[in-house]
Tab-separated table of C-alpha atoms in Angstrom:
chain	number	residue	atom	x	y	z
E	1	UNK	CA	-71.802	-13.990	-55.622
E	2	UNK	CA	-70.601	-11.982	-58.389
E	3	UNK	CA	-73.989	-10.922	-60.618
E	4	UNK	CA	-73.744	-7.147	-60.796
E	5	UNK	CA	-72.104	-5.398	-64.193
E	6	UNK	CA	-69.633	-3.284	-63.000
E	7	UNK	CA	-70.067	-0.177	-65.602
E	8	UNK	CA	-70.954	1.872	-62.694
E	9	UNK	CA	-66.553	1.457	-62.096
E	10	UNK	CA	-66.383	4.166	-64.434
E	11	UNK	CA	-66.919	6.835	-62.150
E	12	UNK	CA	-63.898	5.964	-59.954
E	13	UNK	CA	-61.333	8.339	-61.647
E	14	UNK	CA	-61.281	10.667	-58.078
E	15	UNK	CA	-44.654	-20.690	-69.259
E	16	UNK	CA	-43.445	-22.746	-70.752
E	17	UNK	CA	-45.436	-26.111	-71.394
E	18	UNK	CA	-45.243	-28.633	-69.048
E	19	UNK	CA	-43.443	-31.586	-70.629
E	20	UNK	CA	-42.915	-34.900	-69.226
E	21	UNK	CA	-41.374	-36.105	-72.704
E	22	UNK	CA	-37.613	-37.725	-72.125
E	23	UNK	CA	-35.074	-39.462	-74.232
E	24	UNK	CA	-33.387	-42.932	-73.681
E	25	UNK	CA	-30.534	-44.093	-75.383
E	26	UNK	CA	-29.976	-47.629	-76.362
E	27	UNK	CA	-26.493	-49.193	-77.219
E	28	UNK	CA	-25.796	-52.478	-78.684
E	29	UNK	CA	-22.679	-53.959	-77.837
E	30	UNK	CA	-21.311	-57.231	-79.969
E	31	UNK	CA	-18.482	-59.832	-78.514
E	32	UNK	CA	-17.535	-62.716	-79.815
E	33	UNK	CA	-18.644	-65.775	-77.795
E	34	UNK	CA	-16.539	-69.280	-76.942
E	35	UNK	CA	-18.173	-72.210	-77.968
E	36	UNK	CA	-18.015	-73.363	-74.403
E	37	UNK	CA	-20.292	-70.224	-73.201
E	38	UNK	CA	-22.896	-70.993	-76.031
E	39	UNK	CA	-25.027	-74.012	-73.709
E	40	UNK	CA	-24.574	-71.652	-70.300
E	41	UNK	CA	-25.937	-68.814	-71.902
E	42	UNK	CA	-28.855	-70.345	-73.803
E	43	UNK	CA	-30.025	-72.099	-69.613
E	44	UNK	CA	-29.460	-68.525	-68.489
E	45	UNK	CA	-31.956	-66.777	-71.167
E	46	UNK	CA	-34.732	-69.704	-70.712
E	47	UNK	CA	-34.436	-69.273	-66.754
E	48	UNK	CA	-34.858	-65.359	-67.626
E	49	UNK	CA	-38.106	-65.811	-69.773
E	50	UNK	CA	-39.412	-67.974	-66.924
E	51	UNK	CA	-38.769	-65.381	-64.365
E	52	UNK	CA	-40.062	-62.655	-66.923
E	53	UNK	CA	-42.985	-64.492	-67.950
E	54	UNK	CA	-44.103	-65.013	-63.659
E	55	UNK	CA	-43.170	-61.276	-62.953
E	56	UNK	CA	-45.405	-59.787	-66.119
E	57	UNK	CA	-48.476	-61.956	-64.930
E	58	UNK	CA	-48.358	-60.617	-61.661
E	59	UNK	CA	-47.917	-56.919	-62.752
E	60	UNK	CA	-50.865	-57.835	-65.051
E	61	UNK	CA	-53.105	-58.750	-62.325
E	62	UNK	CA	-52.557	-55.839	-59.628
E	63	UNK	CA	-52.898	-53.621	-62.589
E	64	UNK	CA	-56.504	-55.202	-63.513
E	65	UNK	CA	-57.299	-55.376	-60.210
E	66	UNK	CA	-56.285	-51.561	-59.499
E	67	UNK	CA	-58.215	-50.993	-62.851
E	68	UNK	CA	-61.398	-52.402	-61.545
E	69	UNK	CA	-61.207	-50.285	-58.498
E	70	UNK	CA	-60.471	-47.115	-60.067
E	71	UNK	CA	-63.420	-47.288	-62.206
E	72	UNK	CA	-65.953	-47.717	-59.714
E	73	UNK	CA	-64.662	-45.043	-57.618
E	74	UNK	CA	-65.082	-42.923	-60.771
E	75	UNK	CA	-68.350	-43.289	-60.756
E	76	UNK	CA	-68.406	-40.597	-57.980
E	77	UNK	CA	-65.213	-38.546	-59.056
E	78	UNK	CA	-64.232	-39.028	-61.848
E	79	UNK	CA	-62.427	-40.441	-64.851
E	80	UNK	CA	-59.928	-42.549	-64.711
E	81	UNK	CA	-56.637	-41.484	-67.308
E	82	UNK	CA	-53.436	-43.302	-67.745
E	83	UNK	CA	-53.508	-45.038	-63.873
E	84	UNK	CA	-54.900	-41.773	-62.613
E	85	UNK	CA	-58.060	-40.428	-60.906
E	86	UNK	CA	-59.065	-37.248	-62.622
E	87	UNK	CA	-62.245	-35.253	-61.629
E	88	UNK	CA	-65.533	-34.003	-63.399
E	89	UNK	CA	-63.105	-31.420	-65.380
E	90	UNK	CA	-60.694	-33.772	-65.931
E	91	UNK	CA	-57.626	-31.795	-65.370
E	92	UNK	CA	-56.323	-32.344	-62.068
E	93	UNK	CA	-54.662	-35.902	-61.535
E	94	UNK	CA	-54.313	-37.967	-58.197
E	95	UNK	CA	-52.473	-41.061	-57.238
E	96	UNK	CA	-55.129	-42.445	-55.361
E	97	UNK	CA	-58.876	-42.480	-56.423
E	98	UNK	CA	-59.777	-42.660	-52.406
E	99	UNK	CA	-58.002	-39.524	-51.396
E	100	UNK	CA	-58.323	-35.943	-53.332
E	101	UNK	CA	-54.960	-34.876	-51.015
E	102	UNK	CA	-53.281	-37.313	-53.572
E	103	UNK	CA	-53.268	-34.696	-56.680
E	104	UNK	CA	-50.425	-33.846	-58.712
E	105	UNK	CA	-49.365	-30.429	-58.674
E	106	UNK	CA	-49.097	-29.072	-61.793
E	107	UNK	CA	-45.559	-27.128	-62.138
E	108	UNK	CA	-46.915	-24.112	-64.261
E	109	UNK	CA	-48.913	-23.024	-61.303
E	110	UNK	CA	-47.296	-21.090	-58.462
E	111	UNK	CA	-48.625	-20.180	-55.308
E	112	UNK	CA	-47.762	-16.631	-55.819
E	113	UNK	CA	-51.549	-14.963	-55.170
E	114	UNK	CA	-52.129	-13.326	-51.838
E	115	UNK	CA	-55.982	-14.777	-52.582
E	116	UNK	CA	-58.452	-15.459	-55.134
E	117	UNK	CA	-62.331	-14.812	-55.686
E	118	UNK	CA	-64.207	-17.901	-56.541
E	119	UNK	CA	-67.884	-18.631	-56.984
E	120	UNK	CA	-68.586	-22.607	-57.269
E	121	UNK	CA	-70.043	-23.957	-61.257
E	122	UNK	CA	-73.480	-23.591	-61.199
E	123	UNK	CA	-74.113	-21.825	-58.080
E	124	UNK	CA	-76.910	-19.505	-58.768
E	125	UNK	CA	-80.550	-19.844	-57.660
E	126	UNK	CA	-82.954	-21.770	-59.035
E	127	UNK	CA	-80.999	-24.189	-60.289
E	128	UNK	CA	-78.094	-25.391	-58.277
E	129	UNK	CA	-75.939	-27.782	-59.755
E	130	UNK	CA	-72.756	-27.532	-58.098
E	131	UNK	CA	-71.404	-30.667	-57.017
E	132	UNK	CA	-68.411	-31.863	-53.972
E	133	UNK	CA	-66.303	-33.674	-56.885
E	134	UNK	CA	-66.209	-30.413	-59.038
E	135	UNK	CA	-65.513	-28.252	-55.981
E	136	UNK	CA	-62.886	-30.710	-54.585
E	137	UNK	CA	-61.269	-30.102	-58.153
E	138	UNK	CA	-61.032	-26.345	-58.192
E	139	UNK	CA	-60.000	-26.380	-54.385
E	140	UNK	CA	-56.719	-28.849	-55.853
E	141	UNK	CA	-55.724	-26.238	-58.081
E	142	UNK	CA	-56.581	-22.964	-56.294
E	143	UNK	CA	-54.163	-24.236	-53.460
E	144	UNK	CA	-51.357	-24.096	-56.040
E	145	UNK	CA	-51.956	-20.667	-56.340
E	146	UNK	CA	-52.918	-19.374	-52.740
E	147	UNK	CA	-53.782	-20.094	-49.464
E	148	UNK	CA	-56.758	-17.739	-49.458
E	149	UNK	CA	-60.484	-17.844	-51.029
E	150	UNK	CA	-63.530	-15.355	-50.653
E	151	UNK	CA	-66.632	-16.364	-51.812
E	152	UNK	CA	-69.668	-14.192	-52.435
E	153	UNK	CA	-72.626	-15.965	-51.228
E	154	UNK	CA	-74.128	-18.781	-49.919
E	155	UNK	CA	-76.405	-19.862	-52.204
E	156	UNK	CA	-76.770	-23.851	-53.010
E	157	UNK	CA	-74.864	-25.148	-50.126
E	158	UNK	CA	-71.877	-23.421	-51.444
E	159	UNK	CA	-70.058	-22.685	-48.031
E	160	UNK	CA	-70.657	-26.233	-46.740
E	161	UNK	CA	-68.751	-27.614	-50.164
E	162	UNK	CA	-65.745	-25.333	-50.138
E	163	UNK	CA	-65.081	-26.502	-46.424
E	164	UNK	CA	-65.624	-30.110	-46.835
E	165	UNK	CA	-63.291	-30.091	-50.355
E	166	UNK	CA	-60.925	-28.256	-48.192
E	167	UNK	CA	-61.022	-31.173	-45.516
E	168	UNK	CA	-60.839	-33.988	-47.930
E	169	UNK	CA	-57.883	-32.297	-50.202
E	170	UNK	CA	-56.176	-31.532	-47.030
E	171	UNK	CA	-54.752	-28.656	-47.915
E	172	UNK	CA	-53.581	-25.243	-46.175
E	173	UNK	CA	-56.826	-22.777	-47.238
E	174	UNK	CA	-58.363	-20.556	-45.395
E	175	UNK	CA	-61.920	-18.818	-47.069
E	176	UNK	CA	-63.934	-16.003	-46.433
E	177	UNK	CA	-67.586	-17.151	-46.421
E	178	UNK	CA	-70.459	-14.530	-47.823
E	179	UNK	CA	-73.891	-14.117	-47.768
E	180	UNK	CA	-75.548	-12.129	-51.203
E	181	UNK	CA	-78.180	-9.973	-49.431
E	182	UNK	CA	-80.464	-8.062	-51.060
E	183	UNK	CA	-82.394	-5.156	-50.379
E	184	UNK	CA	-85.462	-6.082	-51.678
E	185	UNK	CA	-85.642	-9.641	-50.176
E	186	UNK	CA	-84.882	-10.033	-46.354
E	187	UNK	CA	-85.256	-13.915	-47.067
E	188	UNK	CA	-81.985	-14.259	-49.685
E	189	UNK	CA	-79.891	-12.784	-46.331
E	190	UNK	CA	-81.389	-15.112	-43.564
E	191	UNK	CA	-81.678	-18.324	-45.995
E	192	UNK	CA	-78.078	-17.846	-46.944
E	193	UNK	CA	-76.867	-16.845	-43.177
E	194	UNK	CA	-78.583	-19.815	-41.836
E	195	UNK	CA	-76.330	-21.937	-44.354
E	196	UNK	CA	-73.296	-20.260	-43.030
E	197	UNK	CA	-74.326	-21.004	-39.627
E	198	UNK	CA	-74.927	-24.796	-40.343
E	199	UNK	CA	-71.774	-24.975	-41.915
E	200	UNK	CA	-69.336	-23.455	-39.037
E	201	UNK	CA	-71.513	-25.718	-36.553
E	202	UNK	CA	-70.075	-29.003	-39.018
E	203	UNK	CA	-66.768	-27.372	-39.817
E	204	UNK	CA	-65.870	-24.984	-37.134
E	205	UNK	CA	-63.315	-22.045	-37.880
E	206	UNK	CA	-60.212	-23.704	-38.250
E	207	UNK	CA	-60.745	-22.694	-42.236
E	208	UNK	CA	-62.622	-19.899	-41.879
E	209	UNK	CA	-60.872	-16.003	-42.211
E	210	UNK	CA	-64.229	-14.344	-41.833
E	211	UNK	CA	-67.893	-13.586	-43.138
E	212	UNK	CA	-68.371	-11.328	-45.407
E	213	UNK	CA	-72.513	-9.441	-45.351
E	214	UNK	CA	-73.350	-8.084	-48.612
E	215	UNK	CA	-71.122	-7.504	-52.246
E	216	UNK	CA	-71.459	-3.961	-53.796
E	217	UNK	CA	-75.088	-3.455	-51.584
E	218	UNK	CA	-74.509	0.563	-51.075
E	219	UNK	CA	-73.566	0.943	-54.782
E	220	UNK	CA	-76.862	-1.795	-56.188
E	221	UNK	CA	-79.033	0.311	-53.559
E	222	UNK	CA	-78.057	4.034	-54.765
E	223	UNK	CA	-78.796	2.575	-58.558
E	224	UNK	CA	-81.976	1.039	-57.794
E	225	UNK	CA	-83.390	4.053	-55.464
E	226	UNK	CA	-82.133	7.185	-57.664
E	227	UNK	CA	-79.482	7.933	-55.371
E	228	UNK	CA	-76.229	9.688	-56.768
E	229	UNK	CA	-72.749	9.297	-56.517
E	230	UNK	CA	-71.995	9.734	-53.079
E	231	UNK	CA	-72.393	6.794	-50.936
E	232	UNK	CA	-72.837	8.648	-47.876
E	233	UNK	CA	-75.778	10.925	-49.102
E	234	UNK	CA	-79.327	10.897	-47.462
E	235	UNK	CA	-80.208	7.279	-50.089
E	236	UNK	CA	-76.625	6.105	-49.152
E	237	UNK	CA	-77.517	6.193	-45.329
E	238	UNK	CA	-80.522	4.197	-45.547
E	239	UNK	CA	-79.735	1.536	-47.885
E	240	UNK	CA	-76.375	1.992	-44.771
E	241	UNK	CA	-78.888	1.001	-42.174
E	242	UNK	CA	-80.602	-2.130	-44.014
E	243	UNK	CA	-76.783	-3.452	-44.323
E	244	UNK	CA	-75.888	-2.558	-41.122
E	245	UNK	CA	-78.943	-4.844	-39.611
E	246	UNK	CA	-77.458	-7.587	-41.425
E	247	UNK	CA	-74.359	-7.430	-40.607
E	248	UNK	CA	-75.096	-7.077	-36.816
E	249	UNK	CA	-77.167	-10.151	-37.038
E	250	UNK	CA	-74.439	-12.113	-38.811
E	251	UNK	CA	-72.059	-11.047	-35.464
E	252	UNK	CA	-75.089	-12.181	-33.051
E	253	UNK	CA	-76.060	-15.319	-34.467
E	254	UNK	CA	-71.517	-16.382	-35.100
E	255	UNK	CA	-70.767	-15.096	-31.507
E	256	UNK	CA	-74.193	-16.966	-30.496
E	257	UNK	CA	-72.353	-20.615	-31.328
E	258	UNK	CA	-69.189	-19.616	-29.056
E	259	UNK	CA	-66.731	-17.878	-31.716
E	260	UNK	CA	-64.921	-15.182	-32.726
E	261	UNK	CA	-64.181	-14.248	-36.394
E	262	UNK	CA	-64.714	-11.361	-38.193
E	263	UNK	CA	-67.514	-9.694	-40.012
E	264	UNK	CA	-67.313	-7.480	-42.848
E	265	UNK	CA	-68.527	-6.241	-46.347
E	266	UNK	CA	-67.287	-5.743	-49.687
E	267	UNK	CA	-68.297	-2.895	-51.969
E	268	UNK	CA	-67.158	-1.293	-55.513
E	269	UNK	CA	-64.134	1.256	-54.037
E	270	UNK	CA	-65.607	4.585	-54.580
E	271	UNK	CA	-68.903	3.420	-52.341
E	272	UNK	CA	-67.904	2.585	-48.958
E	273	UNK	CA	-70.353	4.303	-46.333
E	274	UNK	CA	-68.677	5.641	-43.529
E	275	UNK	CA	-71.466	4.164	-41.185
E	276	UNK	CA	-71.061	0.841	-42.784
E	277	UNK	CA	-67.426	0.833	-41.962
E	278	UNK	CA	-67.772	2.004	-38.581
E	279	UNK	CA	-69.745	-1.779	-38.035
E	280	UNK	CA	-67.483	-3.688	-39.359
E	281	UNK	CA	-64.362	-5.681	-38.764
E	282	UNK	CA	-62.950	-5.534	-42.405
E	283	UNK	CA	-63.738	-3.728	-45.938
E	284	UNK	CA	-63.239	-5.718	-49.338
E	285	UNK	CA	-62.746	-3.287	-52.153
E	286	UNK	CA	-63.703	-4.560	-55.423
E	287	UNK	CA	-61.125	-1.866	-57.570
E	288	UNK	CA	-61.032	-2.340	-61.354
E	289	UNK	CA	-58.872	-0.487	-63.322
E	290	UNK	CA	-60.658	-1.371	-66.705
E	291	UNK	CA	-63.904	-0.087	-65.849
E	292	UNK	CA	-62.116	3.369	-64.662
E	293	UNK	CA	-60.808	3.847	-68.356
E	294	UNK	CA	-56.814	2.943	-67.409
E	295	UNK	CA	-54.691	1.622	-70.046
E	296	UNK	CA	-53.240	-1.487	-69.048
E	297	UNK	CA	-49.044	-0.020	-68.412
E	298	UNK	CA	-51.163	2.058	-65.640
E	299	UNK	CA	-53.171	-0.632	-64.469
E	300	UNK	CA	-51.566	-1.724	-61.461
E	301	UNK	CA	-50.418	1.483	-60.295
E	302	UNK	CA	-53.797	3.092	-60.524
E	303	UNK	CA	-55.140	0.132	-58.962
E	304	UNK	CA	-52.826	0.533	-55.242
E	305	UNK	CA	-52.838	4.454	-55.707
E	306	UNK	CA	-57.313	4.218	-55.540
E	307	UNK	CA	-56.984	1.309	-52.908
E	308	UNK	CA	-54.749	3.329	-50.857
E	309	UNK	CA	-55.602	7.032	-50.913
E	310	UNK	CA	-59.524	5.886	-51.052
E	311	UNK	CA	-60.077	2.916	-48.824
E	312	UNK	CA	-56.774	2.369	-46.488
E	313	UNK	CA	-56.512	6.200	-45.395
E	314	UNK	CA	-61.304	6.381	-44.684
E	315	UNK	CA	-60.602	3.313	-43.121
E	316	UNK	CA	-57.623	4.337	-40.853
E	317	UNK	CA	-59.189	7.929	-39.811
E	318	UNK	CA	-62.506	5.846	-38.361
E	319	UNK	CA	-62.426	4.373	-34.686
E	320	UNK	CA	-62.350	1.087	-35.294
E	321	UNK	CA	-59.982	1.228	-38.210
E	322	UNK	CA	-61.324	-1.565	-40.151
E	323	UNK	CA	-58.738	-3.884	-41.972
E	324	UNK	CA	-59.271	-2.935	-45.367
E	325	UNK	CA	-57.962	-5.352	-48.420
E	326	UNK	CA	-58.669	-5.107	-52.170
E	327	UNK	CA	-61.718	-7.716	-52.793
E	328	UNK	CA	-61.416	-8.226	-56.687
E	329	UNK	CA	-58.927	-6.383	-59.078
E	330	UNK	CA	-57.889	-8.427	-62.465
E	331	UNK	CA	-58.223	-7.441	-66.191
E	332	UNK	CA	-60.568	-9.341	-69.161
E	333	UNK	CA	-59.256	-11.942	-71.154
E	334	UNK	CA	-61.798	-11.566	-74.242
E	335	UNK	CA	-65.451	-9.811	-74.262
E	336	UNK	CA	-68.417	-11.622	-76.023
E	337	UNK	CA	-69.120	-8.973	-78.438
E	338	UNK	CA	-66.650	-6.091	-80.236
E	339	UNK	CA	-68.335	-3.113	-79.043
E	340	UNK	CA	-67.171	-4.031	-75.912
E	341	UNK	CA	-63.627	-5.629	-76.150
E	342	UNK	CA	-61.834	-2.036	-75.230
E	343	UNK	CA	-62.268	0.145	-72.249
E	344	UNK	CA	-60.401	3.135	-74.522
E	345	UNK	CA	-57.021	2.767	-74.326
E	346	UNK	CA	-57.004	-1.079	-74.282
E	347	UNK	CA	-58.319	-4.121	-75.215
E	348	UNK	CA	-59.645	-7.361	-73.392
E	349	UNK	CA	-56.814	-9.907	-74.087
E	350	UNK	CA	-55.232	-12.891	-72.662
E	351	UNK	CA	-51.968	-10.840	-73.506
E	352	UNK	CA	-53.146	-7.586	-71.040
E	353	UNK	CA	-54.479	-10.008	-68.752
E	354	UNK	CA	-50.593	-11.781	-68.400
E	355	UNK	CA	-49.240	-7.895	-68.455
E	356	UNK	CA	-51.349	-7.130	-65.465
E	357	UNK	CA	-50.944	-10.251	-63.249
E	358	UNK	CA	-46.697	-9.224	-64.105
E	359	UNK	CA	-47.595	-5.895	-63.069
E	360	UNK	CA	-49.697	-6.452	-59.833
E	361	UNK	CA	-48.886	-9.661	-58.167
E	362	UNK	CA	-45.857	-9.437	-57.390
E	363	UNK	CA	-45.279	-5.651	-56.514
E	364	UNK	CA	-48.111	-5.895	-54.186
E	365	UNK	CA	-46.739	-8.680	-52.315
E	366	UNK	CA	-44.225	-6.852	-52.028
E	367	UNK	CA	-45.483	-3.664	-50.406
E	368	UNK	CA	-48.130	-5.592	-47.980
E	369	UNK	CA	-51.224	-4.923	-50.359
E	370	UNK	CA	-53.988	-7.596	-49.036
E	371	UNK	CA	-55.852	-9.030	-52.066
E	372	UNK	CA	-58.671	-11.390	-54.009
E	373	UNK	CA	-57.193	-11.774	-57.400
E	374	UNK	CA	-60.532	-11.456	-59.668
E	375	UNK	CA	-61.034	-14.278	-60.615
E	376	UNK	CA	-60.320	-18.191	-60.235
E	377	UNK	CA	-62.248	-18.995	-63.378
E	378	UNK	CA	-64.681	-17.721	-66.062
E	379	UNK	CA	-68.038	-17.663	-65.410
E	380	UNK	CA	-70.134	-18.281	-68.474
E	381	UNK	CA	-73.514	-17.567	-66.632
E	382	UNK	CA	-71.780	-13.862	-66.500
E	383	UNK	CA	-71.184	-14.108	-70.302
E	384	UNK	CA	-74.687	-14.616	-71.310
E	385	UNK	CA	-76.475	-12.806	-68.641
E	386	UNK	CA	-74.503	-9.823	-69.151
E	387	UNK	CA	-72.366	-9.951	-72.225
E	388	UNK	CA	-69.563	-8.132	-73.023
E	389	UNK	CA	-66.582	-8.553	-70.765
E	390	UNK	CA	-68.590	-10.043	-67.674
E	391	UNK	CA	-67.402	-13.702	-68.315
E	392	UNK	CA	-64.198	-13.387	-68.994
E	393	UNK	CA	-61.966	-12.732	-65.663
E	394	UNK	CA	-60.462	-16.058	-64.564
E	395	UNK	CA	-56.993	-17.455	-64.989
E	396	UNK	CA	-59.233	-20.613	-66.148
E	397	UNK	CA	-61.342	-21.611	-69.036
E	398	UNK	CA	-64.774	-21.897	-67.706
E	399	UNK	CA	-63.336	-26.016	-68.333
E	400	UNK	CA	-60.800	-25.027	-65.907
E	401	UNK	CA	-57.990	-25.373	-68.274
E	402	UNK	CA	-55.451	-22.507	-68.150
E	403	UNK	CA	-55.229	-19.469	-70.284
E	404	UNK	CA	-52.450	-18.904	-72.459
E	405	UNK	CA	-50.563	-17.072	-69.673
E	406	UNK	CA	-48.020	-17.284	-67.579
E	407	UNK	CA	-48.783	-17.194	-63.958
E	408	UNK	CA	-46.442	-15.134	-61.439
E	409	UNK	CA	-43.520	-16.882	-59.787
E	410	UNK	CA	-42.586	-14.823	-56.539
C-alpha cells in the first residue's frame, strides 16, 4: 500500500450540483353548482374520505413495517435516510437494505477512468480496522467511475474484502491484488501472499486482472542501502534479485492452485530494473508530474511523454515485452503545511487537480494509455505520517464526499 513519500520523483526530469428539487403547479378552478348536484357531491366526498382514510392506514403500516426492518439491518450497514440504506460514510444510497447492488448512482460521477488506485480505511498494520460495509461503500462508487482497481497490499484481509464487496454490489470490476514486500522482512511478503492465496481459493479469478509483488521496492532499496540513481547499478541488482524471488514465488504458489493470471510489479518510473522486468508479466509505473517540478498546463503531457519514451519503449526492446501501464499519476488537492503547497511553478489545489483530470483522462483514453488514476480517496494516515502533500490525492474527502471538481465525462 501506498506509505513511501515520493520526493525521490524529483529526479525524473530525463458539475453542476445534483438537484432533485422540482416545481408543481396548482390551479383552482371555480363553477357554479345546481342545487340538485349539491347532495350527490357531498355522498361522493364522504365515500372519498372513507377510501382515503383505508388507503393512508395501509401506506402507514408497510411504511412502519419497512421502517422496522431497515433499522435492524443498519445495525450492520448502515444508516437508514429518507427510506434509504446508506453505509458507514453515509453517502451512497440503496433501495434495498438486503442488497448493496441496489445503490443509486450518483449522476455527477462518470465512468470515464481507465482505473483507480485504492487502499481500504484503516488498512495499515497494527491496527486494522477496515470493515466489509465501508469497503462495499467505496466499491459502489468506484464502479461509477471505472471498471478497474489496483491495490497495494494485502495487509488486514484487504484482498478478501475488495472481492467479496465486489460480489455482493454485483458490479463489473476487475482488481489487481498486491502484496507490500519489504526488504528487510521476508515475513510482510509471505503473510500477505498467503492472504492472496486464500482469497483466489474463495473467490477465484473471475475478478482478478493480476498480482502485483512489491510497490516502488528497487527505488525504497537503493535509498535504504546508499545506492544511486541508477536502478540497474551493482545495489540496484541485488535489491533486483530479493524482488525477483518474490515474484517467482507469487507465480509458483498462483499456478500451484490451477490458474493463470499475471504477475507483475510497480515501481516509481525512472527505477525499473531491467532484470526485474525481464520476470515479469506487467510493469506499473507510478509517474508524477508534481514531484518532477512540471507546472500543471504541462502536466499531462509530461506525464505520457516519461511513460512512453521511459517505460513503454525498455519494456518493448526486452524479450518478453512486459505490458507496461502507468500505476498512479494525479495532482494534490491541498498540502498540510505552506512550505509545501507548491512544487515551483504550481500549487496543490482542488482547481489544478480538476485542470489535470481535464487534461489527462480523456486524451489518454484516447491514445490507448493504460492507467491507475492516483487516487480514489485521501488518505489521512498519509497526512500525518508524512505531511505535506502526502494525504491529499483522491477525488474524495477522506469522508468520501467529493471534491469541488468536476469529474471527466468521455
Amino acid at each position: 500500500m501506498p506509505g513511501q513519500s515520493r520526493e525521490a520523483y524529483s529526479n525524473i526530469d530525463d458539475g453542476a450540483p445534483f438537484s432533485t428539487g422540482s416545481q408543481w403547479l396548482e390551479k383552482q378552478q371555480k363553477a357554479e353548482r345546481k342545487s340538485r348536484f349539491i347532495m350527490i357531491s357531498l355522498l361522493l366526498t364522504i365515500a372519498a374520505c372513507i377510501v382515503i382514510g383505508v388507503v393512508v392506514g395501509v401506506v402507514v403500516s408497510r411504511q412502519h413495517r419497512h421502517s422496522s426492518s431497515a433499522s435492524s439491518v443498519s445495525k450492520s450497514q448502515g444508516n437508514s435516510t429518507a427510506g434509504y440504506a446508506v453505509g458507514p460514510y453515509g453517502v451512497v444510497r440503496q433501495t434495498n437494505p438486503d442488497d448493496p447492488s441496489t445503490f443509486i448512482a450518483d449522476p455527477n460521477l462518470h465512468r470515464s477512468f481507465y482505473g483507480l488506485a485504492y487502499t481500504p480505511d484503516k488498512s495499515q498494520l497494527p491496527s486494522c480496522g477496515n470493515s466489509l460495509a465501508a469497503v462495499i461503500e467505496d466499491i459502489q462508487l468506484i464502479s461509477q467511475l471505472t471498471s478497474r482497481v489496483r491495490l497495494y497490499g494485502a495487509d488486514c484481509n484487504q484482498s478478501a474484502l475488495v472481492l467479496e464487496a465486489i460480489k455482493q454490489t454485483k458490479v463489473n470490476m476487475t482488481v489487481w491484488l498486491a502484496d507490500y514486500n519489504v526488504p528487510t522482512n521476508a515475513t510482510a511478503y509471505s503473510e500477505q501472499r498467503d492472504t492472496i492465496i486464500d482469497a483466489l481459493k474463495t473467490y477465484g479469478v473471475d475478478h482478478v486482472g493480476g498480482v502485483a509483488v512489491g510497490n516502488e521496492f528497487i527505488l525504497d532499496y537503493l535509498g535504504a542501502n546508499d545506492g544511486g540513481d541508477d536502478a540497474n547499478d551493482a545495489v540496484g541488482d541485488q535489491g533486483a534479485q530479493l524482488l525477483i524471488s518474490n515474484i517467482t514465488d507469487m507465480k509458483t504458489q498462483i499456478q500451484s492452485l490451477g490458474y493463470s493470471i499475471p504477475v507483475g510489479t510497480s515501481d516509481a518510473g525512472a527505477y525499473f530494473n531491467t532484470e526485474v522486468l525481464e520476470a515479469v508479466d506487467f510493469g506499473l509505473s507510478n509517474v508524477h508530474a508534481w514531484f518532477a517540478n512540471v507546472s500543471i498546463d504541462q502536466a499531462a503531457g509530461w506525464t505520457y511523454t516519461f511513460f512512453e519514451e521511459t517505460n513503454v519503449y525498455a519494456a518493448d526492446q526486452l524479450a518478453n515485452r512486459p505490458t507496461m501501464a502507468i500505476g498512479e499519476t494525479g495532482w494534490p488537492s491541498s498540502s498540510a503545511d505552506v512550505s509545501n503547497e507548491s512544487n515551483g511553478p504550481s500549487i496543490a489545489s482542488a482547481a489544478n487537480l480538476e485542470e489535470f483530470l481535464k487534461t489527462f483522462v480523456c486524451e489518454s483514453n484516447q491514445n490507448g494509455t493504460e492507467y491507475f488514476y492516483f487516487e480514489f480517496a485521501d488518505e489521512d494516515w498519509q497526512k500525518e505520517l508524512y505531511g505535506g502533500v502526502e494525504g491529499s490525492w483522491g477525488l474524495f474527502y477522506d469522508n468520501r464526499t467529493l471534491k469541488p471538481i468536476e469529474i471527466p465525462d468521455c
